[in-house]
Each structure stands twice: as C-alpha cells, then as structure tokens.
C-alpha cells in the first residue's frame, strides 16, 4: 500500500495556491476586519508548512523592543529564518506622562531622560545586529524602521479619518542622540532606513546613517524651513552630511508633524549651502521626493531664471551650475502655500499661483537634464479663506511614449513649451492632457 503523499510531493504551483487560500483566512496579511485565526497556528501542520509557508510570513516583518532583544536573538538564530526577514521595526518607548501634560513640551530634564533612553536602546540594538552577516539577509534587502514614542503620545481625540490623534507634546518634543555617549558599530546588513514617531533631529539621523554602510533607501523627517537658528543649523548639517551617504539611491524627505505654534517665513536663499548640498546629493539618486521640508521654488531656482521669472539679483554664483540627474527615474514633489502659520511662504493667492507656475515650469525645464526620468509627480496646494486648491502635474514615460497630465489648472504656453522642449531634446514625442472638469481652473 502506497504511503500517504507529503506536501512536497505536490507541484510548486499547487502548494502556493493552498498557501494563498489559507493566508486569506488568517490575519497574516492584516487586511481582514475583525478576529481571524493566527497564521502561526498552521506551523504545527508539518515541518514543510512551517518552513515553506508560515515562517516567510511571520518573519517578514519583525517588531522588536529593547526588552525583547534577547528573545529576538533566540528566535532568529538560524540562517533560514534570517533569510526571510525583510523589515525589522525597532520600537523604543519613552516614559509615560500624565494627561494634563498632553499639550506641554518636555522639560529640559525630561528631554535629557528621553535622550538617555534612545541612546542606550540604539547602542544595544546595533551591537546585537553585528552578529548578522550580509549573507544571512534576504536578497530583497533588509529595512530598519525606527519608531520612537511614548505610550502617552496617543490622544483620546479622534481625527477625521477615524484614527486617534497624537498629543501636542508628541508633536513639539524633538529627540536627539547623545553623540558623545553613543558608540554605534558599523553594520552592512541594512539597505533601508526609516524614522517615525517623535521627530528625530537630522544630525542624529546622520549619526545612524553613517553606520549603515550599505544603505540604499533613506526616509526621514527634516526640520521645517523656518529661520529659527536651531532649524537652520540642523538643516545645513543634514544636507552637508549627506555627502557621506554614498550608497543611498532613494531619498524621501518629510516635514515633521503639523506644528502647533506659528513659525516665521524662511528667507529666500536658493543659493544657500543647504540648497546647494541638496541639489548636489540629489544627483546621485534614482528616486527623490520631498514635501514642505524643502521649498521647490528655491530648489529648482537654476531653472526658473529668465525674463519675468526671477529678479536679477537671484542670479546664481559662478560656482553653482545647473544640476544634471543622470540616474533619476522617479521624482515626487509636494508643496503647500497656505495662508496661515506655519506655511507663510506667500502673502496672497496671486503670489501663491505665481510660485506654483514657477515650479511647474522649472521642473519641466529640469526634466531635460533627467535623461532617465520615467515618472514625475508635482503636487502644489493653495489654501485661501478655508478653500483648498490643488494643482497636480504627472509625467509618465513608457514604451517610448511620454504623457503629461494636469489637474486643477490649464497649462499655459510657457509650461507646455518647457515640457515639450525637454521631451524633444531626448527625441521623445510628448502628449499633454488636462482635466477639463474644473470650470474655473486658472491658466498657469
């Protein structure tokens, strides 16, 4: 009598179909609403199920805290398990605080305590990760997600999307590492790094990035472009320090969570060291995106100069040439021109629309110096008297064809010329479509 067939005797496609059906009935992909059986329960079916089906799902994203580092080391000792890990989320919890302190910033002593907690936790984590070899990790790469917050940071209030809001303290209390006390070893296993939760000072981000020797993807918050001395210093140090992140090819910059106090408008300094270093670094990127933490008008100033576009005194120094993005394939820009603090970049809607126009034209001109560009999205938002206007331009290149689509505005002659000339310079025919649903859409 023939023995009972094993799972491995089934064709690969059949096994994958079975795994897919089981995964849909569990909480493994996190899409189900309501209770669902854990995928871990199926590890007892057989050794084949555990190694081929359960572990690639359960170990794909691992959540670790300082207190769980020892068990983490015990669980992922085998090369087989390490090979299926794609993301390690290291969650550092700060001290709790009373509800009546929700809207107050941390005191000096509390900030010092938060710094101690973060510094000690990262030091321990990095020492643990030195035991991993590059050959242990997944071919897809290993991402590090650093989440730092307090259990008290979640407010009792509910936002518009139905999720809980964070407290004022969480929004206004920044974090930093004690750079004199921390000694992080170099690690070559992480290809991606992302920070969320409390805002981590950019110089502290750089201290971490400098130890990740094979980093390709960086997603961090950058201080809002205010004229406060601390913000200016941090931004300049961050932009200058990026030159040491030689392996990074994907850069995503986000502004911190909405500020609760008004911030003065930044000075117009398109040729400052910050913008010069950011332009220089972006030229090594394959993907580059930023929001309000960088002013697109100032970043793309080299392509805005011209009659009626910028004043004569805005001419670039001879040492600063227009950048050339030889590797760039993807560009994503989001800027706001809001008539309230802290986004006081402009004084009127007319000035805001002029800035939007300048950005859309400048990016079109800059595209000429992006020979490998496949996708670009430029979103500009204007808020006046409680009304939000949005202007979106999308560029896509596929199968030898390029298309520009616009929503919220009618593309004017200067803008059309900029994008068509850039396409023609690459030998590409460009089609331009604009959404005609907006009856009062301005021409830009």
XYZ file of C-alpha atoms in Angstrom:
444
model
C 0.000 0.000 0.000
C 1.380 3.350 -1.060
C 2.318 5.778 1.680
C 0.393 8.999 2.301
C 1.647 11.700 -0.126
C 3.539 14.576 1.515
C 3.058 18.256 0.825
C 6.369 18.357 -1.019
C 5.089 15.765 -3.485
C 2.619 18.319 -4.826
C 3.663 20.641 -7.671
C 5.032 24.024 -6.582
C 2.069 25.904 -8.111
C -0.421 23.741 -6.202
C 1.396 24.331 -2.906
C 1.389 28.075 -3.495
C -2.348 28.030 -4.247
C -3.004 26.208 -0.974
C -0.834 28.665 0.953
C -2.616 31.614 -0.642
C -6.061 30.289 0.284
C -5.011 29.667 3.881
C -3.381 33.096 4.168
C -6.647 34.777 3.116
C -8.417 33.144 6.029
C -5.890 34.311 8.618
C -4.556 37.578 9.984
C -1.256 37.134 8.117
C -1.776 39.992 5.667
C -3.584 42.314 8.032
C -6.437 43.091 5.631
C -9.252 41.337 7.443
C -11.552 43.252 9.756
C -12.491 41.512 12.947
C -10.990 38.406 14.573
C -9.118 35.914 12.417
C -7.018 32.851 13.254
C -3.295 33.405 13.556
C -1.075 32.122 10.773
C 1.230 30.737 13.468
C -1.321 28.016 14.267
C -0.543 26.354 10.921
C 3.117 25.849 11.838
C 2.099 22.590 13.593
C 0.681 21.028 10.421
C 4.107 19.817 9.301
C 7.716 20.878 9.105
C 7.202 21.703 5.421
C 4.319 24.048 6.256
C 6.385 25.750 8.924
C 9.469 26.345 6.795
C 7.907 26.969 3.405
C 4.680 28.768 4.322
C 4.424 30.012 7.913
C 7.903 31.384 8.575
C 8.197 33.511 5.368
C 5.038 35.302 6.535
C 5.576 35.543 10.284
C 9.216 36.618 9.966
C 8.766 39.013 7.036
C 8.289 41.954 9.426
C 9.631 41.606 12.959
C 8.719 44.042 15.734
C 11.403 44.357 18.381
C 11.668 46.384 21.585
C 14.732 46.820 23.828
C 13.178 44.402 26.332
C 12.612 41.754 23.667
C 16.101 41.842 22.135
C 17.182 38.665 23.932
C 14.193 36.646 22.709
C 14.617 38.180 19.252
C 18.168 36.818 19.118
C 16.983 33.365 20.154
C 14.157 33.252 17.625
C 16.174 34.286 14.552
C 19.401 32.415 15.164
C 19.035 30.148 12.125
C 20.147 31.434 8.687
C 16.864 30.100 7.248
C 14.772 32.456 9.369
C 17.095 35.412 8.912
C 16.848 34.978 5.155
C 13.072 35.631 5.141
C 13.199 38.770 7.322
C 12.631 41.895 5.230
C 11.887 44.572 7.854
C 12.936 44.998 11.467
C 10.819 47.559 13.308
C 12.721 48.655 16.395
C 10.245 50.330 18.774
C 11.730 52.448 21.552
C 9.206 53.521 24.208
C 9.820 56.699 26.174
C 8.474 57.424 29.656
C 4.749 57.868 30.186
C 3.310 61.217 31.245
C 0.085 62.477 32.820
C -2.862 63.638 30.649
C -2.615 67.228 31.919
C 0.823 67.419 30.223
C -0.527 66.491 26.779
C -0.089 69.999 25.359
C 3.167 70.892 27.109
C 6.641 70.362 25.709
C 9.091 68.227 27.619
C 11.153 69.965 30.265
C 14.945 70.021 29.997
C 15.184 67.105 32.450
C 12.570 65.114 30.509
C 14.373 65.727 27.198
C 17.597 64.525 28.799
C 15.829 61.380 30.003
C 14.401 60.707 26.525
C 17.876 61.131 25.051
C 19.287 58.608 27.534
C 16.597 56.039 26.697
C 17.068 56.348 22.930
C 20.870 56.403 23.084
C 21.063 53.285 25.261
C 18.468 51.400 23.203
C 20.146 52.069 19.859
C 23.566 51.155 21.229
C 22.299 47.776 22.409
C 20.371 47.118 19.199
C 23.329 47.865 16.949
C 25.602 45.588 18.952
C 23.071 42.787 18.589
C 22.822 43.312 14.828
C 26.598 42.993 14.354
C 26.038 39.238 14.785
C 24.157 39.174 11.474
C 26.115 38.596 8.277
C 25.230 40.166 4.954
C 24.906 36.648 3.543
C 22.189 35.919 6.156
C 19.764 38.515 4.865
C 17.072 38.360 2.208
C 18.052 39.063 -1.431
C 15.295 41.700 -1.299
C 17.287 43.629 1.299
C 16.723 44.356 4.956
C 14.976 47.526 6.137
C 15.290 49.162 9.543
C 12.242 51.065 10.800
C 12.968 53.101 13.917
C 9.838 54.063 15.866
C 10.271 56.212 18.972
C 7.308 57.403 21.034
C 5.721 57.402 24.467
C 2.714 55.225 25.361
C 1.053 58.519 26.354
C 1.524 60.127 22.926
C -1.800 58.794 21.648
C -4.551 61.294 22.354
C -8.105 60.455 23.393
C -9.294 62.605 20.471
C -10.178 61.070 17.125
C -9.119 62.515 13.782
C -11.149 62.923 10.608
C -10.060 59.533 9.317
C -11.328 57.846 12.487
C -7.872 57.157 13.904
C -6.529 58.550 17.178
C -4.616 61.822 17.189
C -1.280 62.355 18.885
C -0.765 64.806 21.716
C 0.722 68.267 21.489
C 3.716 67.041 23.450
C 4.391 64.349 20.860
C 4.254 66.931 18.054
C 6.506 69.525 19.678
C 9.072 67.491 21.630
C 12.017 66.595 19.440
C 14.505 63.792 20.020
C 18.261 63.574 19.708
C 21.077 61.147 20.406
C 23.836 61.843 22.878
C 26.560 61.815 20.243
C 29.289 61.850 22.891
C 27.887 58.884 24.813
C 26.753 56.662 21.956
C 29.185 54.432 20.089
C 27.428 52.610 17.275
C 29.317 49.885 15.382
C 29.262 49.773 11.597
C 26.679 47.419 10.092
C 26.437 46.221 6.484
C 23.090 44.384 6.544
C 20.552 47.240 6.210
C 19.635 48.615 2.802
C 16.742 50.813 4.003
C 16.212 53.147 6.965
C 13.039 54.970 8.066
C 12.241 57.045 11.180
C 8.738 57.655 12.541
C 7.114 58.713 15.793
C 8.782 61.583 17.660
C 10.825 63.912 15.466
C 14.498 62.888 15.496
C 16.984 65.696 14.907
C 18.643 65.434 11.474
C 22.148 65.370 12.941
C 21.130 62.335 14.998
C 19.728 60.726 11.843
C 23.092 61.274 10.165
C 24.889 59.637 13.092
C 22.808 56.488 12.481
C 23.089 56.665 8.685
C 26.879 56.940 8.904
C 26.972 53.466 10.498
C 24.811 51.795 7.845
C 27.416 51.028 5.223
C 25.168 49.563 2.521
C 22.204 51.927 2.849
C 20.278 52.475 -0.396
C 16.943 53.878 0.839
C 16.546 56.723 3.352
C 13.170 58.054 4.539
C 13.352 60.684 7.298
C 11.851 63.883 8.627
C 13.629 67.171 8.025
C 13.011 70.277 10.121
C 10.507 72.710 8.652
C 12.152 75.560 6.767
C 11.898 78.198 9.489
C 14.514 80.823 10.341
C 14.991 79.592 13.893
C 18.710 79.148 14.488
C 18.298 75.540 15.619
C 16.355 74.571 12.494
C 18.747 76.332 10.110
C 21.779 74.709 11.720
C 20.194 71.250 11.685
C 19.123 71.530 8.040
C 22.543 72.720 6.896
C 24.320 69.976 8.859
C 21.992 67.351 7.405
C 22.449 68.495 3.803
C 26.242 68.665 4.239
C 26.406 65.278 5.980
C 24.513 63.520 3.190
C 27.691 63.551 1.110
C 28.898 60.660 3.270
C 25.826 58.564 2.428
C 27.430 57.488 -0.815
C 25.340 54.356 -1.290
C 21.893 55.991 -0.933
C 19.922 55.980 -4.180
C 16.384 56.574 -2.874
C 15.804 59.668 -0.720
C 12.461 60.623 0.805
C 12.210 63.751 2.974
C 9.172 64.617 5.088
C 8.400 67.600 7.274
C 7.653 66.909 10.938
C 4.033 66.582 12.046
C 1.977 69.802 11.884
C 3.397 72.473 14.125
C 1.189 73.976 16.801
C 2.953 77.339 17.009
C 3.444 79.898 14.187
C 6.843 79.867 12.506
C 8.248 82.893 10.644
C 8.624 82.539 6.909
C 12.120 81.478 5.856
C 14.379 83.820 3.943
C 14.630 83.289 0.195
C 18.060 81.697 -0.103
C 18.095 79.500 -3.217
C 21.911 79.585 -3.303
C 22.421 78.775 0.365
C 24.650 75.875 1.393
C 21.541 73.855 2.219
C 20.084 74.069 -1.280
C 23.500 73.668 -2.905
C 24.233 70.468 -0.980
C 20.712 69.088 -1.519
C 20.983 69.663 -5.278
C 24.394 68.011 -5.298
C 23.231 64.955 -3.360
C 20.017 64.515 -5.348
C 22.143 63.941 -8.453
C 23.200 60.517 -7.145
C 19.562 59.448 -6.551
C 17.385 57.182 -8.643
C 14.292 58.308 -6.708
C 13.871 61.634 -4.926
C 10.843 63.016 -3.119
C 10.147 65.820 -0.693
C 7.279 67.833 0.715
C 7.168 71.173 2.571
C 10.504 70.498 4.247
C 12.088 71.767 1.003
C 10.775 74.735 -0.971
C 10.522 73.580 -4.590
C 10.796 77.149 -5.883
C 14.183 77.563 -4.253
C 15.377 74.046 -5.061
C 14.655 74.475 -8.782
C 15.773 78.111 -8.968
C 18.502 77.273 -11.545
C 15.671 76.531 -13.984
C 13.448 79.473 -13.055
C 15.807 82.274 -14.079
C 14.572 84.192 -17.081
C 12.588 87.262 -18.167
C 9.762 87.904 -15.736
C 10.532 84.795 -13.715
C 13.074 85.850 -11.069
C 14.727 89.139 -10.121
C 18.212 89.851 -11.489
C 19.783 89.643 -8.028
C 18.780 85.957 -7.896
C 21.449 85.062 -10.435
C 23.446 82.006 -9.348
C 27.055 82.191 -8.187
C 29.506 81.075 -10.884
C 30.410 78.070 -8.739
C 26.867 76.677 -8.858
C 25.936 75.151 -12.188
C 22.566 73.682 -13.075
C 22.401 70.101 -11.768
C 22.320 67.025 -14.000
C 20.411 63.984 -12.678
C 21.964 61.142 -14.666
C 20.379 58.379 -12.531
C 16.993 59.856 -11.628
C 13.999 57.745 -12.634
C 11.336 58.953 -10.188
C 10.562 62.436 -8.820
C 7.771 63.302 -6.368
C 7.231 66.851 -5.054
C 4.556 68.148 -2.686
C 4.436 71.772 -1.519
C 1.790 73.833 0.281
C 1.123 77.557 0.053
C -1.242 78.042 2.950
C -2.367 81.420 4.123
C -1.845 80.626 7.770
C 1.006 79.710 10.090
C 3.297 77.904 9.794
C 3.220 77.995 5.975
C 3.626 81.725 5.452
C 5.697 81.424 2.289
C 3.454 83.806 0.381
C 1.270 86.790 1.240
C -1.589 86.326 -1.238
C -3.240 83.874 -3.603
C -1.733 85.734 -6.548
C 1.760 85.197 -5.146
C 0.928 81.564 -4.419
C -0.226 80.917 -8.001
C 2.930 82.590 -9.301
C 5.016 80.212 -7.207
C 3.031 77.197 -8.428
C 3.540 78.347 -12.020
C 7.275 78.794 -11.492
C 7.637 75.304 -10.028
C 5.691 73.567 -12.799
C 7.694 75.367 -15.490
C 11.028 74.847 -13.728
C 10.509 71.097 -13.267
C 9.653 70.855 -16.976
C 12.914 72.588 -17.844
C 14.851 70.463 -15.343
C 13.437 67.294 -16.949
C 15.759 67.998 -19.876
C 18.618 67.192 -17.509
C 16.984 63.981 -16.299
C 17.656 61.608 -19.217
C 16.329 58.506 -17.441
C 13.168 60.021 -15.929
C 10.240 57.602 -16.035
C 7.798 59.205 -13.604
C 7.330 62.635 -12.035
C 4.523 63.984 -9.887
C 4.358 67.624 -8.842
C 1.584 68.500 -6.368
C 1.118 72.090 -5.242
C -1.627 73.114 -2.797
C -3.003 76.572 -2.011
C -5.300 77.316 0.922
C -7.177 80.625 0.976
C -10.167 81.510 3.157
C -10.670 77.906 4.094
C -10.754 76.740 0.464
C -8.142 74.274 -0.726
C -6.995 74.449 -4.340
C -4.710 71.762 -5.687
C -2.604 71.696 -8.829
C -1.149 68.386 -9.964
C 1.112 67.578 -12.899
C 2.057 63.967 -13.665
C 4.674 62.856 -16.182
C 4.973 59.237 -17.339
C 7.327 57.669 -19.870
C 6.610 54.124 -21.004
C 7.244 52.124 -24.166
C 8.834 55.071 -25.930
C 5.892 57.403 -25.216
C 5.671 60.321 -22.795
C 2.469 61.798 -21.395
C 1.909 64.833 -19.156
C -1.415 65.026 -17.323
C -2.609 68.065 -15.383
C -5.461 68.532 -12.898
C -6.711 71.737 -11.295
C -5.300 74.121 -13.890
C -4.930 74.738 -17.617
C -1.296 74.501 -18.734
C -0.106 77.788 -20.231
C 2.219 78.317 -23.187
C 5.406 78.644 -21.124
C 4.730 75.435 -19.238
C 3.812 73.461 -22.360
C 6.936 74.721 -24.111
C 9.163 73.730 -21.169
C 7.926 70.130 -21.083
C 7.813 69.676 -24.869
C 11.305 71.062 -25.325
C 12.620 68.672 -22.670
C 10.978 65.724 -24.404
C 12.178 66.841 -27.851
C 15.731 67.113 -26.522
C 15.531 63.382 -25.678
C 13.947 62.517 -29.020
C 10.579 61.789 -27.401
C 7.144 62.826 -28.616
C 5.096 64.279 -25.758
C 1.320 64.242 -25.330
C -0.326 66.680 -22.903
C -3.757 66.038 -21.378
C -5.504 68.257 -18.867
C -8.587 67.518 -16.785
C -11.392 69.727 -18.081
C -13.754 69.067 -15.175
C -12.727 72.263 -13.348
C -14.701 75.068 -14.939
C -12.834 77.818 -13.067
C -9.353 76.299 -13.327
C -6.723 79.021 -13.748
C -4.205 79.021 -16.559
C -0.665 78.569 -15.269
